[in-house]
PDB file of C-alpha atoms in Angstrom:
ATOM      1  CA  MET A  25       0.064   0.088   0.086  1.00  0.00           C
ATOM      2  CA  THR A  26       1.094   3.575  -0.543  1.00  0.00           C
ATOM      3  CA  ALA A  27       1.236   6.414   2.032  1.00  0.00           C
ATOM      4  CA  SER A  28      -1.674   8.125   0.208  1.00  0.00           C
ATOM      5  CA  GLY A  29      -3.934   5.182   1.292  1.00  0.00           C
ATOM      6  CA  GLY A  30      -3.074   5.592   4.882  1.00  0.00           C
ATOM      7  CA  ASN A  31      -1.708   2.047   5.350  1.00  0.00           C
ATOM      8  CA  MET A  32       1.523   0.634   6.502  1.00  0.00           C
ATOM      9  CA  PRO A  33       2.838  -2.471   4.521  1.00  0.00           C
ATOM     10  CA  ARG A  34       0.376  -5.215   5.246  1.00  0.00           C
ATOM     11  CA  ARG A  35       2.799  -8.048   5.221  1.00  0.00           C
ATOM     12  CA  LYS A  36       5.862  -6.452   6.744  1.00  0.00           C
ATOM     13  CA  ALA A  37       7.685  -8.994   8.722  1.00  0.00           C
ATOM     14  CA  LEU A  38       7.766  -8.831  12.491  1.00  0.00           C
ATOM     15  CA  PRO A  39      10.938  -8.323  14.498  1.00  0.00           C
ATOM     16  CA  ALA A  40      12.843 -11.511  14.722  1.00  0.00           C
ATOM     17  CA  GLU A  41      13.544 -11.115  18.494  1.00  0.00           C
ATOM     18  CA  LEU A  42       9.746 -10.615  19.163  1.00  0.00           C
ATOM     19  CA  ASP A  43       8.430 -13.101  21.878  1.00  0.00           C
ATOM     20  CA  PRO A  44       6.470 -15.953  20.404  1.00  0.00           C
ATOM     21  CA  ARG A  45       3.519 -15.013  22.564  1.00  0.00           C
ATOM     22  CA  VAL A  46       3.482 -11.471  21.418  1.00  0.00           C
ATOM     23  CA  ARG A  47       4.047 -12.518  17.900  1.00  0.00           C
ATOM     24  CA  GLN A  48       0.921 -14.707  18.095  1.00  0.00           C
ATOM     25  CA  LEU A  49      -1.183 -11.802  19.145  1.00  0.00           C
ATOM     26  CA  VAL A  50       0.037  -9.340  16.522  1.00  0.00           C
ATOM     27  CA  THR A  51      -0.309 -11.975  13.850  1.00  0.00           C
ATOM     28  CA  GLN A  52      -4.063 -12.337  14.800  1.00  0.00           C
ATOM     29  CA  LEU A  53      -4.459  -8.655  14.910  1.00  0.00           C
ATOM     30  CA  ARG A  54      -2.956  -8.233  11.437  1.00  0.00           C
ATOM     31  CA  ARG A  55      -5.246 -10.835   9.994  1.00  0.00           C
ATOM     32  CA  LEU A  56      -8.324  -9.170  11.507  1.00  0.00           C
ATOM     33  CA  LYS A  57      -7.202  -5.801  10.059  1.00  0.00           C
ATOM     34  CA  ASP A  58      -6.610  -7.178   6.483  1.00  0.00           C
ATOM     35  CA  HIS A  59      -9.876  -8.988   6.656  1.00  0.00           C
ATOM     36  CA  SER A  60     -11.779  -5.793   7.568  1.00  0.00           C
ATOM     37  CA  GLU A  61     -10.338  -4.229   4.353  1.00  0.00           C
ATOM     38  CA  LEU A  62      -9.833  -0.878   6.327  1.00  0.00           C
ATOM     39  CA  ASN A  63      -6.913   1.326   5.770  1.00  0.00           C
ATOM     40  CA  MET A  64      -4.923   2.692   8.749  1.00  0.00           C
ATOM     41  CA  LEU A  65      -6.871   6.045   8.810  1.00  0.00           C
ATOM     42  CA  GLN A  66     -10.230   4.231   8.738  1.00  0.00           C
ATOM     43  CA  LEU A  67      -9.101   1.917  11.444  1.00  0.00           C
ATOM     44  CA  ALA A  68      -8.024   4.830  13.767  1.00  0.00           C
ATOM     45  CA  ALA A  69     -11.370   6.537  13.045  1.00  0.00           C
ATOM     46  CA  LYS A  70     -13.439   3.370  13.966  1.00  0.00           C
ATOM     47  CA  THR A  71     -11.281   2.336  17.081  1.00  0.00           C
ATOM     48  CA  GLY A  72     -10.357   5.829  18.587  1.00  0.00           C
ATOM     49  CA  TYR A  73      -6.623   4.907  18.459  1.00  0.00           C
ATOM     50  CA  SER A  74      -4.343   7.004  16.223  1.00  0.00           C
ATOM     51  CA  GLN A  75      -2.940   5.753  12.965  1.00  0.00           C
ATOM     52  CA  LYS A  76       0.715   5.805  14.337  1.00  0.00           C
ATOM     53  CA  SER A  77      -0.598   3.868  17.492  1.00  0.00           C
ATOM     54  CA  TRP A  78      -1.879   1.086  15.305  1.00  0.00           C
ATOM     55  CA  GLU A  79       1.428   1.020  13.239  1.00  0.00           C
ATOM     56  CA  ARG A  80       3.161   0.515  16.381  1.00  0.00           C
ATOM     57  CA  TYR A  81       0.714  -2.163  17.549  1.00  0.00           C
ATOM     58  CA  LEU A  82       0.610  -4.066  14.234  1.00  0.00           C
ATOM     59  CA  GLY A  83       4.467  -3.731  13.731  1.00  0.00           C
ATOM     60  CA  GLY A  84       5.111  -5.484  17.081  1.00  0.00           C
ATOM     61  CA  ARG A  85       6.865  -2.283  18.519  1.00  0.00           C
ATOM     62  CA  SER A  86       4.200  -1.598  21.067  1.00  0.00           C
ATOM     63  CA  LEU A  87       1.575  -3.700  22.995  1.00  0.00           C
ATOM     64  CA  PRO A  88      -1.930  -2.639  22.123  1.00  0.00           C
ATOM     65  CA  PRO A  89      -4.344  -1.926  25.160  1.00  0.00           C
ATOM     66  CA  ARG A  90      -6.988  -4.466  25.906  1.00  0.00           C
ATOM     67  CA  GLU A  91      -9.587  -1.923  24.676  1.00  0.00           C
ATOM     68  CA  ALA A  92      -7.994  -1.636  21.225  1.00  0.00           C
ATOM     69  CA  VAL A  93      -7.800  -5.413  20.795  1.00  0.00           C
ATOM     70  CA  GLU A  94     -11.580  -5.634  21.747  1.00  0.00           C
ATOM     71  CA  ALA A  95     -12.485  -2.809  19.338  1.00  0.00           C
ATOM     72  CA  LEU A  96     -10.574  -4.479  16.466  1.00  0.00           C
ATOM     73  CA  ALA A  97     -12.275  -7.771  17.344  1.00  0.00           C
ATOM     74  CA  ARG A  98     -15.710  -6.048  17.055  1.00  0.00           C
ATOM     75  CA  ILE A  99     -14.824  -4.631  13.648  1.00  0.00           C
ATOM     76  CA  GLY A 100     -13.854  -8.108  12.390  1.00  0.00           C
ATOM     77  CA  GLY A 101     -16.939  -9.448  13.753  1.00  0.00           C
ATOM     78  CA  VAL A 102     -15.359 -12.132  16.028  1.00  0.00           C
ATOM     79  CA  ASP A 103     -15.649 -13.023  19.701  1.00  0.00           C
ATOM     80  CA  PRO A 104     -13.005 -10.955  21.496  1.00  0.00           C
ATOM     81  CA  VAL A 105     -12.612 -13.670  24.288  1.00  0.00           C
ATOM     82  CA  ARG A 106      -9.936 -15.566  22.566  1.00  0.00           C
ATOM     83  CA  LEU A 107      -8.014 -12.372  21.397  1.00  0.00           C
ATOM     84  CA  LEU A 108      -8.099 -11.044  25.015  1.00  0.00           C
ATOM     85  CA  ALA A 109      -6.809 -14.347  26.377  1.00  0.00           C
ATOM     86  CA  LEU A 110      -3.889 -14.010  23.872  1.00  0.00           C
ATOM     87  CA  HIS A 111      -3.443 -10.404  24.978  1.00  0.00           C
ATOM     88  CA  GLU A 112      -3.269 -11.351  28.560  1.00  0.00           C
ATOM     89  CA  VAL A 113      -0.515 -13.965  27.823  1.00  0.00           C
ATOM     90  CA  ALA A 114       1.435 -11.490  25.789  1.00  0.00           C
ATOM     91  CA  ALA A 115       0.998  -8.793  28.485  1.00  0.00           C
ATOM     92  CA  ASP A 116       2.721 -10.978  31.014  1.00  0.00           C
ATOM     93  CA  THR A 117       5.693 -11.272  28.726  1.00  0.00           C
ATOM     94  CA  TRP A 118       5.762  -7.736  27.819  1.00  0.00           C
ATOM     95  CA  ASN A 119       5.493  -6.430  31.326  1.00  0.00           C
ATOM     96  CA  GLY A 120       7.944  -8.974  32.521  1.00  0.00           C
ATOM     97  CA  GLY A 121      10.640  -6.857  30.819  1.00  0.00           C
ATOM     98  CA  ARG A 122      11.036  -9.085  27.776  1.00  0.00           C
ATOM     99  CA  ALA A 123       9.457  -6.642  25.432  1.00  0.00           C
ATOM    100  CA  PRO A 124      11.579  -6.393  22.240  1.00  0.00           C
ATOM    101  CA  THR A 125      14.059  -3.492  21.556  1.00  0.00           C
ATOM    102  CA  PRO A 126      12.791  -1.576  18.432  1.00  0.00           C
ATOM    103  CA  THR A 127      15.310  -2.212  15.530  1.00  0.00           C
ATOM    104  CA  PRO A 128      15.097  -1.327  11.896  1.00  0.00           C
ATOM    105  CA  ALA A 129      12.493  -3.373  10.077  1.00  0.00           C
ATOM    106  CA  PRO A 130      13.520  -5.403   7.111  1.00  0.00           C
ATOM    107  CA  SER A 131      12.170  -4.215   3.590  1.00  0.00           C
ATOM    108  CA  PRO A 132       8.592  -5.584   2.929  1.00  0.00           C
ATOM    109  CA  SER A 133       8.325  -9.145   1.421  1.00  0.00           C
ATOM    110  CA  PRO A 134       5.867  -9.781  -1.259  1.00  0.00           C
ATOM    111  CA  SER A 135       5.023 -13.013   0.051  1.00  0.00           C
ATOM    112  CA  PRO A 136       3.102 -13.844   3.234  1.00  0.00           C
ATOM    113  CA  SER A 137       5.459 -14.520   6.140  1.00  0.00           C
ATOM    114  CA  PRO A 138       5.271 -17.971   7.910  1.00  0.00           C
ATOM    115  CA  GLU A 139       3.450 -16.765  10.968  1.00  0.00           C
ATOM    116  CA  GLU A 140       0.784 -14.928   8.851  1.00  0.00           C
ATOM    117  CA  PRO A 141      -1.625 -17.406   7.073  1.00  0.00           C
ATOM    118  CA  ALA A 142      -2.695 -15.927   3.759  1.00  0.00           C
ATOM    119  CA  GLN A 143      -6.330 -16.836   4.073  1.00  0.00           C
ATOM    120  CA  PRO A 144      -8.432 -14.608   6.472  1.00  0.00           C
ATOM    121  CA  GLY A 145     -10.138 -16.242   9.295  1.00  0.00           C
ATOM    122  CA  PHE A 146     -10.939 -16.156  13.016  1.00  0.00           C
ATOM    123  CA  PRO A 147      -7.945 -16.142  15.541  1.00  0.00           C
ATOM    124  CA  VAL A 148      -7.329 -19.482  17.125  1.00  0.00           C
ATOM    125  CA  VAL A 149      -5.552 -19.687  20.489  1.00  0.00           C
ATOM    126  CA  SER A 150      -3.462 -22.719  21.241  1.00  0.00           C
ATOM    127  CA  ASP A 151      -4.072 -24.385  24.504  1.00  0.00           C
ATOM    128  CA  THR A 152      -0.526 -23.725  25.550  1.00  0.00           C
ATOM    129  CA  LEU A 153      -0.763 -20.046  25.019  1.00  0.00           C
ATOM    130  CA  ALA A 154      -4.286 -19.722  26.449  1.00  0.00           C
ATOM    131  CA  THR A 155      -3.061 -21.309  29.796  1.00  0.00           C
ATOM    132  CA  ARG A 156      -1.598 -18.485  31.857  1.00  0.00           C
ATOM    133  CA  ALA A 157       1.563 -19.740  33.364  1.00  0.00           C
ATOM    134  CA  GLY A 158       1.170 -17.628  36.596  1.00  0.00           C
ATOM    135  CA  PRO A 159       2.855 -18.737  39.944  1.00  0.00           C
ATOM    136  CA  LYS A 160       0.953 -21.433  41.772  1.00  0.00           C
ATOM    137  CA  PRO A 161       0.346 -21.358  45.590  1.00  0.00           C
ATOM    138  CA  SER A 162       2.937 -23.161  47.501  1.00  0.00           C
ATOM    139  CA  LEU A 163       1.460 -26.564  48.956  1.00  0.00           C
ATOM    140  CA  GLY A 164       3.760 -26.359  51.900  1.00  0.00           C
ATOM    141  CA  ARG A 165       2.748 -22.671  52.871  1.00  0.00           C
ATOM    142  CA  SER A 166      -0.941 -23.564  52.589  1.00  0.00           C
ATOM    143  CA  LEU A 167      -0.419 -26.558  54.924  1.00  0.00           C
ATOM    144  CA  ARG A 168       1.441 -24.450  57.516  1.00  0.00           C
ATOM    145  CA  ILE A 169      -1.313 -21.893  57.390  1.00  0.00           C
ATOM    146  CA  ALA A 170      -3.943 -24.686  58.074  1.00  0.00           C
ATOM    147  CA  LEU A 171      -1.969 -26.209  60.873  1.00  0.00           C
ATOM    148  CA  VAL A 172      -1.618 -22.931  62.527  1.00  0.00           C
ATOM    149  CA  ALA A 173      -5.316 -22.045  62.212  1.00  0.00           C
ATOM    150  CA  GLY A 174      -6.097 -25.526  63.640  1.00  0.00           C
ATOM    151  CA  ALA A 175      -3.849 -25.047  66.542  1.00  0.00           C
ATOM    152  CA  VAL A 176      -5.297 -21.656  67.365  1.00  0.00           C
ATOM    153  CA  ALA A 177      -8.787 -23.138  67.274  1.00  0.00           C
ATOM    154  CA  LEU A 178      -7.802 -25.949  69.559  1.00  0.00           C
ATOM    155  CA  VAL A 179      -6.324 -23.610  72.102  1.00  0.00           C
ATOM    156  CA  LEU A 180      -9.494 -21.565  72.155  1.00  0.00           C
ATOM    157  CA  ALA A 181     -11.642 -24.585  72.653  1.00  0.00           C
ATOM    158  CA  VAL A 182      -9.562 -25.869  75.407  1.00  0.00           C
ATOM    159  CA  THR A 183      -9.475 -22.474  77.096  1.00  0.00           C
ATOM    160  CA  SER A 184     -13.370 -22.206  76.805  1.00  0.00           C
ATOM    161  CA  THR A 185     -13.810 -25.699  78.393  1.00  0.00           C
ATOM    162  CA  VAL A 186     -11.545 -24.842  81.363  1.00  0.00           C
ATOM    163  CA  LEU A 187     -13.406 -21.654  82.038  1.00  0.00           C
ATOM    164  CA  LEU A 188     -16.729 -23.641  81.960  1.00  0.00           C
ATOM    165  CA  VAL A 189     -15.567 -26.088  84.443  1.00  0.00           C
ATOM    166  CA  LEU A 190     -14.318 -23.470  86.785  1.00  0.00           C
ATOM    167  CA  ARG A 191     -17.813 -21.810  86.633  1.00  0.00           C
ATOM    168  CA  LEU A 192     -19.605 -25.054  87.175  1.00  0.00           C
ATOM    169  CA  ASN A 193     -17.435 -25.669  90.221  1.00  0.00           C
ATOM    170  CA  ALA A 194     -18.030 -22.231  91.591  1.00  0.00           C
ATOM    171  CA  HIS A 195     -21.857 -22.795  91.238  1.00  0.00           C
ATOM    172  CA  GLU A 196     -21.829 -26.267  92.717  1.00  0.00           C
ATOM    173  CA  ASN A 197     -19.076 -25.875  95.482  1.00  0.00           C
ATOM    174  CA  GLY A 198     -19.444 -22.292  96.564  1.00  0.00           C
ATOM    175  CA  PRO A 199     -16.658 -19.683  96.519  1.00  0.00           C
ATOM    176  CA  THR A 200     -13.943 -20.341  93.959  1.00  0.00           C
ATOM    177  CA  VAL A 201     -10.716 -18.435  93.216  1.00  0.00           C
ATOM    178  CA  THR A 202     -11.317 -16.975  89.720  1.00  0.00           C
ATOM    179  CA  SER A 203      -9.358 -13.692  89.326  1.00  0.00           C
ATOM    180  CA  PRO A 204      -5.724 -12.321  90.172  1.00  0.00           C
ATOM    181  CA  VAL A 205      -5.131 -10.420  93.231  1.00  0.00           C
ATOM    182  CA  PRO A 206      -5.846  -6.542  92.916  1.00  0.00           C
ATOM    183  CA  ALA A 207      -2.702  -4.444  93.489  1.00  0.00           C
ATOM    184  CA  ALA A 208      -4.151  -2.935  96.819  1.00  0.00           C
ATOM    185  CA  ALA A 209      -5.498  -6.350  98.237  1.00  0.00           C
ATOM    186  CA  SER A 210      -3.784  -9.018 100.202  1.00  0.00           C
ATOM    187  CA  THR A 211      -1.840 -11.927  98.735  1.00  0.00           C
ATOM    188  CA  SER A 212      -5.016 -14.201  98.721  1.00  0.00           C
ATOM    189  CA  ALA A 213      -7.156 -14.000  95.569  1.00  0.00           C
ATOM    190  CA  PRO A 214     -10.600 -12.396  95.799  1.00  0.00           C
ATOM    191  CA  LEU A 215     -13.520 -14.814  96.107  1.00  0.00           C
ATOM    192  CA  VAL A 216     -16.717 -15.258  93.895  1.00  0.00           C
ATOM    193  CA  TYR A 217     -19.770 -16.131  95.987  1.00  0.00           C
ATOM    194  CA  THR A 218     -22.779 -18.003  94.734  1.00  0.00           C
ATOM    195  CA  CYS A 219     -26.287 -16.695  95.818  1.00  0.00           C
ATOM    196  CA  ARG A 220     -28.551 -19.494  96.938  1.00  0.00           C
ATOM    197  CA  ILE A 221     -31.681 -17.398  97.777  1.00  0.00           C
ATOM    198  CA  GLN A 222     -34.237 -18.889  99.949  1.00  0.00           C
ATOM    199  CA  GLN A 223     -36.879 -17.737 102.441  1.00  0.00           C
ATOM    200  CA  ILE A 224     -36.819 -19.141 106.057  1.00  0.00           C
ATOM    201  CA  ASP A 225     -39.410 -18.075 108.530  1.00  0.00           C
ATOM    202  CA  GLY A 226     -40.504 -15.147 106.420  1.00  0.00           C
ATOM    203  CA  LEU A 227     -36.837 -13.894 106.022  1.00  0.00           C
ATOM    204  CA  TRP A 228     -34.672 -14.062 102.896  1.00  0.00           C
ATOM    205  CA  TYR A 229     -31.216 -15.657 103.036  1.00  0.00           C
ATOM    206  CA  ALA A 230     -28.567 -16.089 100.340  1.00  0.00           C
ATOM    207  CA  GLY A 231     -26.755 -19.021 101.917  1.00  0.00           C
ATOM    208  CA  ILE A 232     -23.689 -17.219 102.602  1.00  0.00           C
ATOM    209  CA  SER A 233     -24.160 -15.550 106.011  1.00  0.00           C
ATOM    210  CA  ARG A 234     -27.128 -15.465 108.526  1.00  0.00           C
ATOM    211  CA  THR A 235     -26.249 -12.299 110.319  1.00  0.00           C
ATOM    212  CA  ARG A 236     -28.937  -9.730 110.972  1.00  0.00           C
ATOM    213  CA  ASP A 237     -26.885  -7.052 112.683  1.00  0.00           C
ATOM    214  CA  ALA A 238     -23.397  -7.009 111.298  1.00  0.00           C
ATOM    215  CA  GLU A 239     -22.119  -3.498 110.504  1.00  0.00           C
ATOM    216  CA  LEU A 240     -20.899  -3.076 107.217  1.00  0.00           C
ATOM    217  CA  ALA A 241     -19.265  -0.032 105.554  1.00  0.00           C
ATOM    218  CA  TYR A 242     -17.237   1.010 102.501  1.00  0.00           C
ATOM    219  CA  GLY A 243     -13.965  -0.833 102.120  1.00  0.00           C
ATOM    220  CA  GLY A 244     -15.312  -3.763 104.028  1.00  0.00           C
ATOM    221  CA  ALA A 245     -14.934  -7.470 102.817  1.00  0.00           C
ATOM    222  CA  GLY A 246     -16.087 -11.014 103.605  1.00  0.00           C
ATOM    223  CA  SER A 247     -19.078 -13.214 103.571  1.00  0.00           C
ATOM    224  CA  ASP A 248     -21.415 -10.764 105.261  1.00  0.00           C
ATOM    225  CA  VAL A 249     -20.777  -8.290 102.443  1.00  0.00           C
ATOM    226  CA  ALA A 250     -21.459 -11.091 100.014  1.00  0.00           C
ATOM    227  CA  GLU A 251     -24.725 -11.786 101.672  1.00  0.00           C
ATOM    228  CA  ALA A 252     -25.795  -8.345 101.532  1.00  0.00           C
ATOM    229  CA  GLN A 253     -24.877  -8.018  97.836  1.00  0.00           C
ATOM    230  CA  CYS A 254     -27.067 -11.278  97.006  1.00  0.00           C
ATOM    231  CA  LEU A 255     -29.975  -9.699  98.941  1.00  0.00           C
ATOM    232  CA  LEU A 256     -29.526  -6.379  97.211  1.00  0.00           C
ATOM    233  CA  ARG A 257     -29.633  -8.274  93.841  1.00  0.00           C
ATOM    234  CA  ARG A 258     -32.753 -10.084  94.993  1.00  0.00           C
ATOM    235  CA  ALA A 259     -34.431  -6.805  95.601  1.00  0.00           C
ATOM    236  CA  GLY A 260     -33.504  -5.691  91.990  1.00  0.00           C
ATOM    237  CA  ILE A 261     -30.711  -3.425  92.798  1.00  0.00           C
ATOM    238  CA  SER A 262     -27.417  -4.341  91.274  1.00  0.00           C
ATOM    239  CA  PRO A 263     -24.294  -4.132  93.604  1.00  0.00           C
ATOM    240  CA  GLY A 264     -21.918  -5.194  90.897  1.00  0.00           C
ATOM    241  CA  GLY A 265     -20.285  -8.510  91.289  1.00  0.00           C
ATOM    242  CA  ILE A 266     -20.888 -10.864  94.215  1.00  0.00           C
ATOM    243  CA  ASP A 267     -17.317 -10.611  95.427  1.00  0.00           C
ATOM    244  CA  GLY A 268     -17.562  -9.868  98.998  1.00  0.00           C
ATOM    245  CA  MET A 269     -15.991  -6.464  98.437  1.00  0.00           C
ATOM    246  CA  PHE A 270     -17.897  -3.376  99.781  1.00  0.00           C
ATOM    247  CA  GLY A 271     -16.956  -0.968  96.904  1.00  0.00           C
ATOM    248  CA  PRO A 272     -18.578   2.008  95.288  1.00  0.00           C
ATOM    249  CA  LEU A 273     -21.165  -0.127  93.356  1.00  0.00           C
ATOM    250  CA  THR A 274     -22.310  -1.728  96.550  1.00  0.00           C
ATOM    251  CA  GLN A 275     -22.375   1.384  98.360  1.00  0.00           C
ATOM    252  CA  ARG A 276     -24.390   3.007  95.768  1.00  0.00           C
ATOM    253  CA  ALA A 277     -26.827  -0.065  95.784  1.00  0.00           C
ATOM    254  CA  VAL A 278     -27.171   0.169  99.671  1.00  0.00           C
ATOM    255  CA  LYS A 279     -28.123   3.751  99.425  1.00  0.00           C
ATOM    256  CA  ALA A 280     -30.816   3.124  96.791  1.00  0.00           C
ATOM    257  CA  MET A 281     -32.257   0.316  99.054  1.00  0.00           C
ATOM    258  CA  GLN A 282     -32.195   2.708 102.031  1.00  0.00           C
ATOM    259  CA  LYS A 283     -34.009   5.378 100.104  1.00  0.00           C
ATOM    260  CA  ARG A 284     -36.630   2.769  98.933  1.00  0.00           C
ATOM    261  CA  ALA A 285     -37.164   1.529 102.414  1.00  0.00           C
ATOM    262  CA  GLY A 286     -37.412   5.027 104.079  1.00  0.00           C
ATOM    263  CA  LEU A 287     -34.232   4.624 105.994  1.00  0.00           C
ATOM    264  CA  ASP A 288     -31.361   7.132 106.682  1.00  0.00           C
ATOM    265  CA  VAL A 289     -29.303   6.930 103.453  1.00  0.00           C
ATOM    266  CA  ASP A 290     -25.753   6.723 104.944  1.00  0.00           C
ATOM    267  CA  GLY A 291     -24.643   3.920 102.600  1.00  0.00           C
ATOM    268  CA  MET A 292     -23.712   1.486 105.675  1.00  0.00           C
ATOM    269  CA  VAL A 293     -25.523  -1.695 106.332  1.00  0.00           C
ATOM    270  CA  GLY A 294     -26.635  -2.059 109.930  1.00  0.00           C
ATOM    271  CA  PRO A 295     -29.476  -3.802 111.775  1.00  0.00           C
ATOM    272  CA  ARG A 296     -32.176  -1.628 110.170  1.00  0.00           C
ATOM    273  CA  THR A 297     -30.852  -2.087 106.682  1.00  0.00           C
ATOM    274  CA  TRP A 298     -30.432  -5.909 107.251  1.00  0.00           C
ATOM    275  CA  GLN A 299     -34.091  -6.012 108.259  1.00  0.00           C
ATOM    276  CA  ALA A 300     -35.138  -4.288 105.051  1.00  0.00           C
ATOM    277  CA  LEU A 301     -32.904  -6.643 103.019  1.00  0.00           C
ATOM    278  CA  ARG A 302     -34.154  -9.824 104.623  1.00  0.00           C
ATOM    279  CA  GLY A 303     -37.822  -8.718 105.183  1.00  0.00           C
TER     280      GLY A 303
END
């Protein structure tokens, strides 16, 4: 073809150093372009890519973008899936640093080159080229990940079982050591008490202490405090945990109980407050 027709030579040989996977793509694109009977100017107008861009693409000097390949497939009336598969394989080669270095092209040959069949037709992608040779996941690494995940799941299951056993023992056997020692407490661990609410002779008991006149105040500790905490909870007033420690939550609950019973609100448990708790 002449320059006035807007075409580059249709059968110009591709660079000898061009990677076979890229060569396969360019060959199929050339066939489609020739089959469309469009010159370069018309091809540029229909695809939106310039004439010089198509000269580079079809000359093997630049890898066409996916959109250009898809546009040429539509013009040629073929399914673009196979061409795009070829493009993906060629892109791996091109982006991997094996793109050819542009060299002066040999003079046009009047006969078709070996890689370009003379008869037009649809592009065919070989099984070897259509299979993307990407890195496969390491079996050893996957096995290690699975083993680590299994070990973590086993540790969590064992921990949950131990905690459940401790809670059941606390429920059946009374106070059980369950938490570390606070910084300001003695060397013995704090206790967790179990409330066993029952009514005896019209009075409420929690099964921890039967006192009715012990004096309890903020900072106190022991079974009497735990008894009061259980009775506060029975009355619908939360003292926090049933730990036998007369802290701010327990004091606030005592004041709420005293206010409800019409007693002096001093936050301390004495005979009258015990009477209100057990009555």
